[in-house]
Amino acid sequence: MASKDHQIKNGGWMFFLIIFIDMLSNGLIDGSKVSNPKTEESEDDIIKCVDIYKQPAFSHPFLKNHTIQMKPSSGGLRERKNTKLLQEWNKKASCPEGTIPILKSQKFSNEHKVASVLSKRMQPHVFDVNSGALEYCQFIINSGTYFGASGGFNIWHPTIYGEEFSSSQMWVQAGSGHDLNSLEAGWRVLSGETKTSFFIYWTTDIDEKTGCYNLECPGFVQTNNKIALGYDILPISIYGGKQYDIEITIFKDMKNGNWWLEMNGEAVGYWHPAILTSLSKQADTISWGGKIYNSQTNGRHTSTQMGSGHPSNEGNGKASMIYNVRYVDELGGFIVPEDIKFLESNPDCYNITFGDTPLNDRGMYFYFGGPGFSKDCP
């Protein structure tokens, strides 16, 4: 009888052990898997809360023994906006301190494969106006040394054709050719997506062997437990109506060399200088603007929109805007640029209009974008 009781006890322990292992492997323990509020558009999106020291960055060979810096020691805007409405998942769920939210979405991953292949093939960070595939509207400074940049971006949801994409973003870059380093952040829409998402990107070799979006490879060290990279941001600006925006800052912490990312004045995380080459010291080019991929289906331009999908000359509340355009100098000051260049790779389809009329709290600004295929964009 005692032997039978012993077998039952062992069986019970084995049952609970199997359940525990299953929960562990599915992220329910030491991962606090959190589903976002179920909606028809985003029912496949899942936020998984991951221990901050088990995030992808620590798989990078240069970061295996890295101690996380939780806050910048210098720099940043120090101006915080209310971000609680930007990502709906954390209205009903949250990740505890000591963890970070990571998006697990099959829909996002499948669509990203297309964008990733195109990015590597077309080398999107080279300003080649004759590429015939990736098209830009950019506001560029490249006549000095820079230690960061910032800008405000109103949020839109441009229409995407086929397997194309559209983004509004900022680039912080150094180097050239195969040694081109690029740190990027902004919003984008991929094909099939019903919402606009916040994204980051980095590469140190023009996408040849390094580089990825969000946390899809080791590199970016996230410290924020409220902002999920790659997740939807809401609400969207209304054409001719209320405008919604995000402010993005990338700056170098002069004490330790980390390149920090802030959204609306809140630190998101950083790129450690050990993973960079040309950007380990400073940037030589800063850009703000839009980018789309045009697959030239049937030998003509496609209908993928940039920005709001309306021409830049429609102006405030109608065209996509980037405002408070500034770079960071070696003292950590935010400076309005003077020596400015514009890049319109296909001005018949997408263009830029510089804002020469002062707007409240907008500083230096410009409008950009367009509808894609039209009578003016064959």
mmCIF file of C-alpha atoms in Angstrom, residues 44-300:
data_model
loop_
_atom_site.group_PDB
_atom_site.id
_atom_site.type_symbol
_atom_site.label_atom_id
_atom_site.label_comp_id
_atom_site.label_asym_id
_atom_site.label_seq_id
_atom_site.Cartn_x
_atom_site.Cartn_y
_atom_site.Cartn_z
ATOM 1 C CA ASP A 44 -2.672 37.773 -34.073
ATOM 2 C CA ASP A 45 -0.536 40.251 -32.135
ATOM 3 C CA ILE A 46 0.854 39.057 -28.827
ATOM 4 C CA ILE A 47 3.066 40.944 -26.421
ATOM 5 C CA LYS A 48 5.476 38.753 -24.512
ATOM 6 C CA CYS A 49 7.125 40.208 -21.403
ATOM 7 C CA VAL A 50 10.741 39.041 -21.421
ATOM 8 C CA ASP A 51 13.341 39.374 -18.684
ATOM 9 C CA ILE A 52 15.385 42.443 -19.580
ATOM 10 C CA TYR A 53 18.611 40.405 -19.471
ATOM 11 C CA LYS A 54 17.156 37.728 -21.754
ATOM 12 C CA GLN A 55 16.285 40.070 -24.607
ATOM 13 C CA PRO A 56 17.848 39.446 -28.055
ATOM 14 C CA ALA A 57 20.619 42.037 -27.567
ATOM 15 C CA PHE A 58 22.493 39.714 -25.220
ATOM 16 C CA SER A 59 22.998 37.167 -27.981
ATOM 17 C CA HIS A 60 25.360 39.639 -29.666
ATOM 18 C CA PRO A 61 28.977 38.532 -29.078
ATOM 19 C CA PHE A 62 29.976 42.052 -27.984
ATOM 20 C CA LEU A 63 27.150 42.357 -25.450
ATOM 21 C CA LYS A 64 27.175 39.001 -23.653
ATOM 22 C CA ASN A 65 28.561 40.453 -20.396
ATOM 23 C CA HIS A 66 27.078 43.906 -20.784
ATOM 24 C CA THR A 67 25.477 45.645 -17.796
ATOM 25 C CA ILE A 68 22.375 47.547 -18.854
ATOM 26 C CA GLN A 69 22.297 51.317 -18.496
ATOM 27 C CA MET A 70 18.696 51.993 -17.486
ATOM 28 C CA LYS A 71 18.695 55.751 -18.161
ATOM 29 C CA PRO A 72 20.814 58.189 -20.180
ATOM 30 C CA SER A 73 23.468 59.977 -18.145
ATOM 31 C CA SER A 74 23.232 63.024 -20.382
ATOM 32 C CA GLY A 75 21.305 64.536 -23.268
ATOM 33 C CA GLY A 76 17.747 63.957 -24.369
ATOM 34 C CA LEU A 77 14.853 66.349 -24.660
ATOM 35 C CA ARG A 78 13.655 65.913 -21.084
ATOM 36 C CA GLU A 79 10.203 66.908 -22.317
ATOM 37 C CA ARG A 80 7.729 64.105 -21.729
ATOM 38 C CA LYS A 81 4.427 63.697 -23.506
ATOM 39 C CA ASN A 82 1.520 61.492 -22.523
ATOM 40 C CA THR A 83 2.269 58.206 -24.318
ATOM 41 C CA LYS A 84 -0.388 55.983 -22.755
ATOM 42 C CA LEU A 85 -2.709 56.189 -25.767
ATOM 43 C CA LEU A 86 -0.044 55.470 -28.366
ATOM 44 C CA GLN A 87 -0.078 51.686 -27.943
ATOM 45 C CA GLU A 88 -3.357 50.090 -26.979
ATOM 46 C CA TRP A 89 -1.935 46.855 -25.594
ATOM 47 C CA ASN A 90 -0.792 48.578 -22.387
ATOM 48 C CA LYS A 91 -4.204 50.050 -21.669
ATOM 49 C CA LYS A 92 -5.351 46.631 -20.412
ATOM 50 C CA ALA A 93 -2.048 44.846 -19.845
ATOM 51 C CA SER A 94 1.460 45.725 -18.778
ATOM 52 C CA CYS A 95 4.943 44.319 -18.440
ATOM 53 C CA PRO A 96 6.416 44.447 -14.923
ATOM 54 C CA GLU A 97 9.617 46.261 -14.035
ATOM 55 C CA GLY A 98 12.645 44.213 -15.015
ATOM 56 C CA THR A 99 11.025 42.994 -18.240
ATOM 57 C CA ILE A 100 10.484 44.437 -21.706
ATOM 58 C CA PRO A 101 7.595 43.906 -24.160
ATOM 59 C CA ILE A 102 8.436 42.002 -27.341
ATOM 60 C CA LEU A 103 5.946 41.693 -30.169
ATOM 61 C CA LYS A 104 5.249 38.179 -31.392
ATOM 62 C CA SER A 105 3.123 38.418 -34.513
ATOM 63 C CA GLN A 106 3.168 35.945 -37.390
ATOM 64 C CA LYS A 107 1.455 38.517 -39.596
ATOM 65 C CA PHE A 108 4.192 41.064 -38.930
ATOM 66 C CA SER A 109 6.967 38.518 -39.427
ATOM 67 C CA ASN A 110 5.633 37.320 -42.785
ATOM 68 C CA GLU A 111 5.281 40.826 -44.137
ATOM 69 C CA HIS A 112 8.667 41.823 -42.782
ATOM 70 C CA LYS A 113 10.359 39.055 -44.777
ATOM 71 C CA VAL A 114 9.336 40.879 -47.950
ATOM 72 C CA ALA A 115 10.585 44.243 -46.716
ATOM 73 C CA SER A 116 13.806 42.681 -45.442
ATOM 74 C CA VAL A 117 14.617 41.037 -48.781
ATOM 75 C CA LEU A 118 13.888 44.266 -50.630
ATOM 76 C CA SER A 119 15.990 46.265 -48.190
ATOM 77 C CA LYS A 120 19.032 44.069 -48.649
ATOM 78 C CA ARG A 121 18.650 43.950 -52.419
ATOM 79 C CA MET A 122 18.166 47.661 -52.920
ATOM 80 C CA GLN A 123 20.548 48.975 -50.236
ATOM 81 C CA PRO A 124 17.969 51.484 -48.957
ATOM 82 C CA HIS A 125 20.360 53.646 -46.975
ATOM 83 C CA VAL A 126 22.322 54.800 -50.021
ATOM 84 C CA PHE A 127 20.921 57.970 -51.526
ATOM 85 C CA ASP A 128 20.650 56.619 -55.058
ATOM 86 C CA VAL A 129 17.966 58.571 -56.891
ATOM 87 C CA ASN A 130 18.286 56.238 -59.885
ATOM 88 C CA SER A 131 17.487 53.017 -57.993
ATOM 89 C CA GLY A 132 14.052 52.883 -59.643
ATOM 90 C CA ALA A 133 12.602 50.982 -56.699
ATOM 91 C CA LEU A 134 13.054 52.730 -53.367
ATOM 92 C CA GLU A 135 11.924 56.347 -53.488
ATOM 93 C CA TYR A 136 12.628 59.107 -50.996
ATOM 94 C CA CYS A 137 11.649 62.571 -49.897
ATOM 95 C CA GLN A 138 14.371 63.702 -47.509
ATOM 96 C CA PHE A 139 15.553 66.752 -45.645
ATOM 97 C CA ILE A 140 19.329 66.224 -45.246
ATOM 98 C CA ILE A 141 22.276 67.793 -43.412
ATOM 99 C CA ASN A 142 25.775 66.409 -44.022
ATOM 100 C CA SER A 143 28.265 69.273 -43.727
ATOM 101 C CA GLY A 144 29.371 68.770 -40.114
ATOM 102 C CA THR A 145 29.635 66.341 -37.227
ATOM 103 C CA TYR A 146 26.518 65.432 -35.271
ATOM 104 C CA PHE A 147 25.774 63.667 -32.015
ATOM 105 C CA GLY A 148 22.100 63.047 -32.541
ATOM 106 C CA ALA A 149 18.884 64.445 -33.963
ATOM 107 C CA SER A 150 15.214 64.909 -33.174
ATOM 108 C CA GLY A 151 11.947 65.587 -34.951
ATOM 109 C CA GLY A 152 8.187 65.412 -34.583
ATOM 110 C CA PHE A 153 6.210 63.210 -36.975
ATOM 111 C CA ASN A 154 2.466 63.373 -37.407
ATOM 112 C CA ILE A 155 0.984 59.893 -37.752
ATOM 113 C CA TRP A 156 -0.828 58.684 -40.876
ATOM 114 C CA HIS A 157 -1.829 55.396 -42.440
ATOM 115 C CA PRO A 158 -0.887 55.545 -46.135
ATOM 116 C CA THR A 159 -2.382 53.032 -48.553
ATOM 117 C CA ILE A 160 0.069 50.311 -49.612
ATOM 118 C CA TYR A 161 0.000 48.477 -52.938
ATOM 119 C CA GLY A 162 0.837 44.761 -53.083
ATOM 120 C CA GLU A 163 3.931 43.827 -51.087
ATOM 121 C CA GLU A 164 5.284 47.358 -50.768
ATOM 122 C CA PHE A 165 5.775 49.605 -47.740
ATOM 123 C CA SER A 166 5.830 53.260 -46.705
ATOM 124 C CA SER A 167 7.626 54.968 -43.827
ATOM 125 C CA SER A 168 8.104 58.362 -42.197
ATOM 126 C CA GLN A 169 11.368 58.388 -40.289
ATOM 127 C CA MET A 170 14.702 59.794 -39.195
ATOM 128 C CA TRP A 171 18.183 58.529 -40.136
ATOM 129 C CA VAL A 172 21.394 59.069 -38.117
ATOM 130 C CA GLN A 173 24.344 57.886 -40.206
ATOM 131 C CA ALA A 174 28.110 57.781 -40.605
ATOM 132 C CA GLY A 175 30.509 56.248 -43.095
ATOM 133 C CA SER A 176 30.003 55.283 -46.698
ATOM 134 C CA GLY A 177 29.957 52.282 -48.975
ATOM 135 C CA HIS A 178 30.252 48.964 -47.139
ATOM 136 C CA ASP A 179 31.023 50.806 -43.888
ATOM 137 C CA LEU A 180 27.774 52.777 -43.813
ATOM 138 C CA ASN A 181 26.270 52.778 -40.313
ATOM 139 C CA SER A 182 22.629 53.785 -39.931
ATOM 140 C CA LEU A 183 20.360 54.176 -36.891
ATOM 141 C CA GLU A 184 16.725 54.772 -37.809
ATOM 142 C CA ALA A 185 13.350 55.263 -36.147
ATOM 143 C CA GLY A 186 9.870 56.335 -37.189
ATOM 144 C CA TRP A 187 6.533 54.907 -38.216
ATOM 145 C CA ARG A 188 5.749 52.645 -41.146
ATOM 146 C CA VAL A 189 3.021 50.610 -42.837
ATOM 147 C CA LEU A 190 3.702 47.230 -44.443
ATOM 148 C CA SER A 191 1.434 45.513 -46.952
ATOM 149 C CA GLY A 192 -1.638 43.974 -45.410
ATOM 150 C CA GLU A 193 -1.370 45.971 -42.201
ATOM 151 C CA THR A 194 -4.452 47.831 -41.036
ATOM 152 C CA LYS A 195 -2.550 50.021 -38.596
ATOM 153 C CA THR A 196 0.616 52.106 -38.445
ATOM 154 C CA SER A 197 3.509 50.814 -36.333
ATOM 155 C CA PHE A 198 6.471 52.358 -34.527
ATOM 156 C CA PHE A 199 9.782 50.878 -35.686
ATOM 157 C CA ILE A 200 13.537 51.116 -35.359
ATOM 158 C CA TYR A 201 16.281 49.846 -37.652
ATOM 159 C CA TRP A 202 20.073 49.588 -37.581
ATOM 160 C CA THR A 203 22.941 48.349 -39.742
ATOM 161 C CA THR A 204 26.722 48.774 -39.780
ATOM 162 C CA ASP A 205 27.474 47.501 -43.284
ATOM 163 C CA ILE A 206 24.731 48.722 -45.618
ATOM 164 C CA ASP A 207 22.602 45.649 -44.787
ATOM 165 C CA GLU A 208 25.115 43.078 -46.010
ATOM 166 C CA LYS A 209 25.641 41.066 -42.820
ATOM 167 C CA THR A 210 24.182 43.223 -40.061
ATOM 168 C CA GLY A 211 20.926 45.008 -39.585
ATOM 169 C CA CYS A 212 17.331 44.378 -38.657
ATOM 170 C CA TYR A 213 14.100 45.988 -37.596
ATOM 171 C CA ASN A 214 13.090 46.307 -33.959
ATOM 172 C CA LEU A 215 14.354 43.355 -31.872
ATOM 173 C CA GLU A 216 14.535 40.827 -34.701
ATOM 174 C CA CYS A 217 18.285 40.410 -34.229
ATOM 175 C CA PRO A 218 20.802 41.101 -31.437
ATOM 176 C CA GLY A 219 21.858 44.746 -31.193
ATOM 177 C CA PHE A 220 19.414 47.247 -29.708
ATOM 178 C CA VAL A 221 19.207 47.174 -25.899
ATOM 179 C CA GLN A 222 15.659 47.998 -24.797
ATOM 180 C CA THR A 223 15.087 49.428 -21.316
ATOM 181 C CA ASN A 224 11.453 50.569 -21.535
ATOM 182 C CA ASN A 225 8.706 48.235 -20.284
ATOM 183 C CA LYS A 226 5.819 50.198 -21.822
ATOM 184 C CA ILE A 227 6.729 50.662 -25.503
ATOM 185 C CA ALA A 228 6.638 47.632 -27.815
ATOM 186 C CA LEU A 229 8.796 48.041 -30.910
ATOM 187 C CA GLY A 230 6.926 47.098 -34.088
ATOM 188 C CA TYR A 231 3.524 47.493 -32.451
ATOM 189 C CA ASP A 232 0.665 49.700 -33.637
ATOM 190 C CA ILE A 233 0.558 53.363 -32.646
ATOM 191 C CA LEU A 234 -2.734 55.202 -32.330
ATOM 192 C CA PRO A 235 -4.577 57.408 -33.019
ATOM 193 C CA ILE A 236 -4.050 58.417 -36.647
ATOM 194 C CA SER A 237 -4.199 62.013 -37.880
ATOM 195 C CA ILE A 238 -7.431 63.075 -39.564
ATOM 196 C CA TYR A 239 -7.198 64.735 -42.967
ATOM 197 C CA GLY A 240 -8.203 68.362 -42.430
ATOM 198 C CA GLY A 241 -8.861 67.628 -38.746
ATOM 199 C CA LYS A 242 -7.095 66.761 -35.514
ATOM 200 C CA GLN A 243 -3.448 65.826 -35.835
ATOM 201 C CA TYR A 244 -1.613 63.210 -33.771
ATOM 202 C CA ASP A 245 2.135 62.861 -33.613
ATOM 203 C CA ILE A 246 5.193 61.375 -31.978
ATOM 204 C CA GLU A 247 8.523 63.046 -31.246
ATOM 205 C CA ILE A 248 11.637 60.948 -31.812
ATOM 206 C CA THR A 249 15.150 61.649 -30.556
ATOM 207 C CA ILE A 250 18.361 59.716 -31.155
ATOM 208 C CA PHE A 251 21.386 61.083 -29.296
ATOM 209 C CA LYS A 252 24.794 59.994 -28.069
ATOM 210 C CA ASP A 253 25.405 59.710 -24.340
ATOM 211 C CA MET A 254 28.757 61.478 -24.159
ATOM 212 C CA LYS A 255 29.714 59.679 -20.941
ATOM 213 C CA ASN A 256 29.684 56.126 -22.305
ATOM 214 C CA GLY A 257 29.013 56.373 -26.045
ATOM 215 C CA ASN A 258 25.589 54.709 -26.082
ATOM 216 C CA TRP A 259 23.232 56.002 -28.774
ATOM 217 C CA TRP A 260 19.876 56.479 -27.038
ATOM 218 C CA LEU A 261 16.424 56.398 -28.568
ATOM 219 C CA GLU A 262 13.626 58.440 -27.007
ATOM 220 C CA MET A 263 9.980 58.645 -28.021
ATOM 221 C CA ASN A 264 8.061 61.642 -26.695
ATOM 222 C CA GLY A 265 10.889 62.288 -24.250
ATOM 223 C CA GLU A 266 10.753 58.786 -22.779
ATOM 224 C CA ALA A 267 13.847 56.594 -23.065
ATOM 225 C CA VAL A 268 13.222 53.407 -25.071
ATOM 226 C CA GLY A 269 16.739 51.934 -25.144
ATOM 227 C CA TYR A 270 20.082 52.284 -26.899
ATOM 228 C CA TRP A 271 22.622 50.993 -29.395
ATOM 229 C CA HIS A 272 25.925 50.199 -27.677
ATOM 230 C CA PRO A 273 29.019 51.630 -29.445
ATOM 231 C CA ALA A 274 30.642 48.179 -29.449
ATOM 232 C CA ILE A 275 28.268 47.015 -32.199
ATOM 233 C CA LEU A 276 28.968 50.088 -34.361
ATOM 234 C CA THR A 277 31.918 51.058 -36.547
ATOM 235 C CA SER A 278 31.637 54.423 -38.312
ATOM 236 C CA LEU A 279 29.068 55.627 -35.766
ATOM 237 C CA SER A 280 31.103 54.721 -32.707
ATOM 238 C CA LYS A 281 32.206 58.370 -32.428
ATOM 239 C CA GLN A 282 29.798 60.681 -34.246
ATOM 240 C CA ALA A 283 27.421 60.979 -37.192
ATOM 241 C CA ASP A 284 28.182 62.775 -40.440
ATOM 242 C CA THR A 285 24.696 62.710 -41.997
ATOM 243 C CA ILE A 286 21.228 63.291 -40.563
ATOM 244 C CA SER A 287 18.039 62.886 -42.601
ATOM 245 C CA TRP A 288 14.323 63.263 -41.978
ATOM 246 C CA GLY A 289 11.600 62.245 -44.419
ATOM 247 C CA GLY A 290 9.702 59.470 -46.138
ATOM 248 C CA LYS A 291 10.556 56.285 -48.013
ATOM 249 C CA ILE A 292 8.448 53.901 -50.105
ATOM 250 C CA TYR A 293 9.081 50.833 -52.201
ATOM 251 C CA ASN A 294 7.710 50.967 -55.760
ATOM 252 C CA SER A 295 7.611 47.553 -57.453
ATOM 253 C CA GLN A 296 6.723 49.174 -60.823
ATOM 254 C CA THR A 297 4.008 46.595 -61.463
ATOM 255 C CA ASN A 298 2.951 46.409 -65.120
ATOM 256 C CA GLY A 299 5.698 48.854 -66.042
ATOM 257 C CA ARG A 300 4.189 51.829 -64.241
#
